Coordinates of C-alpha atoms in Angstrom, one line a residue:
X712 CA -19.6 32.7 -17.0
X713 CA -20.6 29.3 -15.7
X714 CA -21.7 30.9 -12.4
X715 CA -24.0 33.2 -14.5
X716 CA -25.6 30.2 -16.1
X717 CA -26.0 28.5 -12.7
X718 CA -27.8 31.4 -11.1
X719 CA -30.0 31.9 -14.1
X720 CA -31.4 28.4 -14.3
X721 CA -31.7 28.2 -10.5
X722 CA -33.8 31.4 -10.4
X723 CA -35.8 30.2 -13.3
X724 CA -37.0 27.4 -11.1
X725 CA -37.9 29.8 -8.4
X726 CA -34.8 29.0 -6.3
X727 CA -33.8 31.9 -4.1
X728 CA -30.9 34.2 -3.8
X729 CA -27.2 34.6 -4.8
X730 CA -26.3 31.3 -3.0
X731 CA -29.0 29.4 -4.8
X732 CA -26.8 26.6 -6.0
X733 CA -24.5 26.5 -2.9
X734 CA -24.6 22.9 -1.7
X735 CA -24.7 21.2 -5.1
X736 CA -21.1 20.1 -5.6
X737 CA -18.9 20.1 -3.7
X738 CA -20.7 19.7 -0.4
X739 CA -20.6 17.2 2.5
X740 CA -23.7 15.3 1.3
X741 CA -23.2 15.7 -2.4
X742 CA -21.2 12.6 -3.2
X743 CA -23.5 10.4 -1.1
X744 CA -26.6 11.9 -2.5
X745 CA -25.3 11.3 -6.0
X746 CA -24.6 7.7 -5.3
X747 CA -28.1 7.3 -3.7
X748 CA -29.9 8.9 -6.6
X749 CA -28.1 7.0 -9.3
X750 CA -28.5 3.7 -7.4
X751 CA -32.2 4.3 -6.8
X752 CA -32.9 5.1 -10.4
X753 CA -30.9 2.3 -11.9
X754 CA -31.4 -0.6 -9.4
X755 CA -34.9 0.5 -8.5
X756 CA -36.1 -0.2 -12.1
X757 CA -34.5 -3.6 -11.9
X758 CA -36.3 -4.4 -8.7
X759 CA -39.5 -3.2 -10.2
X760 CA -39.0 -5.2 -13.4
X761 CA -38.3 -8.5 -11.8
X762 CA -40.0 -8.3 -8.4
X763 CA -43.6 -8.2 -9.4
X764 CA -46.0 -6.0 -7.4
X765 CA -43.8 -6.5 -4.3
X766 CA -40.8 -5.3 -6.2
X767 CA -42.6 -2.3 -7.4
X768 CA -43.7 -1.4 -3.9
X769 CA -40.1 -1.9 -2.6
X770 CA -38.7 0.3 -5.3
X771 CA -41.3 2.9 -4.4
X772 CA -40.3 2.9 -0.7
X773 CA -36.7 3.2 -1.8
X774 CA -37.2 6.2 -4.1
X775 CA -39.4 8.0 -1.6
X776 CA -36.7 7.5 1.1
X777 CA -34.1 9.1 -1.3
X778 CA -36.6 11.9 -2.1
X779 CA -37.0 12.8 1.6
X780 CA -33.2 12.7 2.1
X781 CA -32.8 15.2 -0.8
X782 CA -35.3 17.4 0.8
X783 CA -33.3 17.3 4.1
X784 CA -29.9 17.8 2.6
X785 CA -30.4 20.1 -0.4
X786 CA -30.4 23.9 -0.1
X787 CA -33.7 25.1 1.5
X788 CA -34.6 27.0 -1.7
X789 CA -34.8 23.8 -3.6
X790 CA -37.7 22.4 -1.5
X791 CA -40.6 24.2 -3.1
X792 CA -39.5 23.3 -6.7
X793 CA -39.1 19.7 -5.5
X794 CA -42.7 19.6 -4.2
X795 CA -43.9 21.3 -7.3
X796 CA -42.1 18.7 -9.4
X797 CA -43.7 16.0 -7.4
X798 CA -47.2 17.3 -8.0
X799 CA -46.8 18.2 -11.6
X800 CA -45.1 15.0 -12.6
X801 CA -47.9 12.9 -10.9
X802 CA -50.6 14.9 -12.9
X803 CA -48.5 14.6 -16.1
X804 CA -48.1 10.8 -15.7
X805 CA -51.9 10.4 -15.2
X806 CA -52.6 12.4 -18.3
X807 CA -49.9 11.1 -20.6
X808 CA -50.3 7.4 -19.7
X809 CA -53.9 6.8 -18.5
X810 CA -55.7 9.6 -20.4
X811 CA -53.8 10.2 -23.6
X812 CA -52.4 6.7 -23.8
X813 CA -48.9 7.4 -25.0
X814 CA -47.3 4.7 -23.0
X815 CA -48.2 1.9 -20.5
X816 CA -46.3 0.8 -17.4
X817 CA -45.6 -2.9 -16.9
X818 CA -48.6 -3.4 -14.4
X819 CA -50.8 -0.9 -16.3
X820 CA -50.7 1.5 -13.4
X821 CA -48.7 4.6 -12.3
X822 CA -46.1 3.2 -10.0
X823 CA -45.7 5.0 -6.7
X824 CA -42.0 5.5 -7.4
X825 CA -42.6 7.6 -10.5
X826 CA -43.3 11.1 -9.0
X827 CA -40.3 11.0 -6.6
X828 CA -38.3 9.5 -9.5
X829 CA -38.9 12.7 -11.5
X830 CA -37.6 14.7 -8.6
X831 CA -34.5 12.5 -8.5
X832 CA -33.9 13.2 -12.2
X833 CA -34.4 16.9 -11.6
X834 CA -31.8 16.8 -8.8
X835 CA -29.4 15.2 -11.2
X836 CA -30.1 17.9 -13.7
X837 CA -29.6 20.7 -11.3
X838 CA -26.3 19.3 -10.1
X839 CA -25.0 18.5 -13.6
X840 CA -26.1 21.8 -15.3
X841 CA -23.5 23.9 -13.4
X842 CA -20.9 21.8 -15.2
X843 CA -22.4 21.8 -18.7
X844 CA -20.1 23.6 -21.2
X845 CA -21.6 26.3 -23.5
X846 CA -21.2 24.2 -26.6
X847 CA -23.5 21.5 -25.1
X848 CA -26.3 24.0 -24.7
X849 CA -26.1 24.9 -28.4
X850 CA -25.5 21.3 -29.6
X851 CA -28.5 19.6 -27.9
X852 CA -31.3 21.6 -29.6
X853 CA -29.4 21.6 -33.0
X854 CA -29.0 17.8 -32.9
X855 CA -32.6 17.3 -31.7
X856 CA -33.9 19.5 -34.6
X857 CA -31.8 17.6 -37.2
X858 CA -33.0 14.3 -35.8
X859 CA -36.7 15.4 -35.8
X860 CA -36.5 16.5 -39.4
X861 CA -34.9 13.3 -40.5
X862 CA -37.4 11.2 -38.5
X863 CA -40.3 13.1 -40.0
X864 CA -38.9 12.8 -43.5
X865 CA -38.3 9.0 -43.1
X866 CA -41.7 8.6 -41.3
X867 CA -40.3 6.4 -38.4
X868 CA -40.7 8.7 -35.4
X869 CA -43.0 11.5 -36.5
X870 CA -44.0 12.3 -32.9
X871 CA -40.5 13.7 -32.3
X872 CA -41.2 16.7 -34.6
X873 CA -43.9 17.8 -32.2
X874 CA -41.8 17.0 -29.1
X875 CA -38.8 18.9 -30.6
X876 CA -41.0 21.9 -31.2
X877 CA -42.0 21.8 -27.5
X878 CA -38.3 21.6 -26.5
X879 CA -37.3 24.5 -28.7
X880 CA -40.0 26.6 -27.2
X881 CA -38.7 25.8 -23.7
X882 CA -35.2 26.8 -24.9
X883 CA -36.5 30.3 -25.6
X884 CA -36.6 30.8 -21.8
X885 CA -33.1 32.1 -21.5
X886 CA -32.7 31.6 -17.8
X887 CA -33.3 27.9 -18.0
X888 CA -31.5 26.9 -21.2
X889 CA -28.6 25.0 -19.5
X890 CA -31.0 23.0 -17.3
X891 CA -33.3 22.2 -20.1
X892 CA -30.5 21.0 -22.4
X893 CA -29.2 18.8 -19.6
X894 CA -32.6 17.4 -18.7
X895 CA -33.4 16.7 -22.3
X896 CA -30.4 14.3 -22.5
X897 CA -30.7 12.9 -19.0
X898 CA -34.4 12.1 -19.4
X899 CA -33.7 10.4 -22.8
X900 CA -31.1 8.2 -21.1
X901 CA -33.7 7.3 -18.4
X902 CA -36.3 6.5 -21.0
X903 CA -34.0 4.4 -23.0
X904 CA -33.1 2.4 -19.9
X905 CA -36.6 2.0 -18.7
X906 CA -38.0 0.9 -22.0
X907 CA -35.0 -1.5 -22.5
X908 CA -35.6 -3.0 -19.1
X909 CA -39.4 -3.3 -19.9
X910 CA -40.7 -1.2 -17.1
X911 CA -42.9 0.7 -19.5
X912 CA -43.5 0.8 -23.3
X913 CA -44.4 3.6 -25.7
X914 CA -47.1 2.8 -28.2
X915 CA -46.3 2.9 -31.8
X916 CA -49.4 5.0 -32.7
X917 CA -49.9 8.4 -31.0
X918 CA -53.6 8.7 -30.2
X919 CA -55.6 11.5 -31.8
X920 CA -52.6 12.9 -33.8
X921 CA -52.0 10.3 -36.4
X922 CA -48.2 10.3 -35.6
X923 CA -45.9 7.4 -35.0
X924 CA -43.5 6.9 -32.1
X925 CA -40.4 4.9 -31.3
X926 CA -40.1 3.2 -28.0
X927 CA -39.3 5.8 -26.7
X928 CA -39.5 8.7 -29.0
X929 CA -36.0 10.2 -29.1
X930 CA -37.2 13.7 -28.4
X931 CA -39.1 12.5 -25.2
X932 CA -37.0 14.8 -23.1
X933 CA -39.3 17.7 -24.2
X934 CA -41.9 16.4 -21.7
X935 CA -39.4 16.7 -18.9
X936 CA -38.4 20.3 -20.0
X937 CA -42.1 21.3 -20.0
X938 CA -42.3 19.8 -16.5
X939 CA -39.4 22.0 -15.4
X940 CA -41.0 25.1 -16.9
X941 CA -44.2 24.3 -15.0
X942 CA -42.1 23.8 -11.8
X943 CA -40.5 27.2 -12.3
X944 CA -43.7 29.0 -13.0
X945 CA -45.3 27.4 -9.9
X946 CA -42.4 28.2 -7.6
X947 CA -42.0 31.8 -8.8
X948 CA -45.8 32.3 -8.5
X949 CA -46.0 31.0 -5.0
X950 CA -43.0 33.1 -3.9
X951 CA -44.1 36.2 -5.7
X952 CA -40.9 36.5 -7.8
X953 CA -41.6 37.5 -11.4
X954 CA -39.2 36.1 -14.0
X955 CA -37.8 39.5 -15.0
X956 CA -36.8 40.2 -11.4
X957 CA -35.3 36.8 -11.2
X958 CA -33.2 37.3 -14.3
X959 CA -32.0 40.7 -13.1
X960 CA -31.0 39.2 -9.7
X961 CA -29.2 36.4 -11.5
X962 CA -27.0 38.7 -13.5
X963 CA -26.1 40.9 -10.5
X964 CA -25.5 37.9 -8.3
X965 CA -23.1 36.3 -10.8
X966 CA -21.2 39.5 -11.6
X967 CA -20.9 38.3 -15.2
X968 CA -23.1 39.0 -18.2

């Protein structure tokens, strides 16, 4: 059954064919790539936080280098989704931070490492999702919904009710549920780490909505799930693979329903 999940979320991102996830783990570059991705994300934010503008540029060079390595060592079918993630994440950051004003980066800019950083997090999600147990996929939205209701009732993170609604809408896309559940948790961990380090800060008041936010809002992973939905729509659109066909191919490829 896990193979069925793997094929479904891979194809939901527009990743091609029965061997779509071949080359995640185990593979010759997998362990090294995992170490590079985790190190770039964790230590790169430290370099950015304490290195000033020079540190931010150094972290950017570092993460772009890891991004290009992932392009060269991941399965070929992953490249288009990675490029789509790069473009959509850059546009999303500009809108959410500079236009909507939900959060502000330390230097009040959009660091150059942010778009490739989103691809690194997506790579982690893809490699982790094939190992996610079924209970995890059910537990994440249930816990998110309970938290959002409690936060709304207590009026301390009312933004999360809106974000959780977005997340649950993403979870209606059956082919991508495992990935979205994993990304929801992974991105929350990254947001907690980045705000704790002081690389960026979420503002208490949500502009135009009259809602309040924690730093970060604990349902922030919804934004990453929407990003993945956009990546999948873009990749499938550019390759001419409608979702229904992708789902059918996923089931036949896995041999398990």
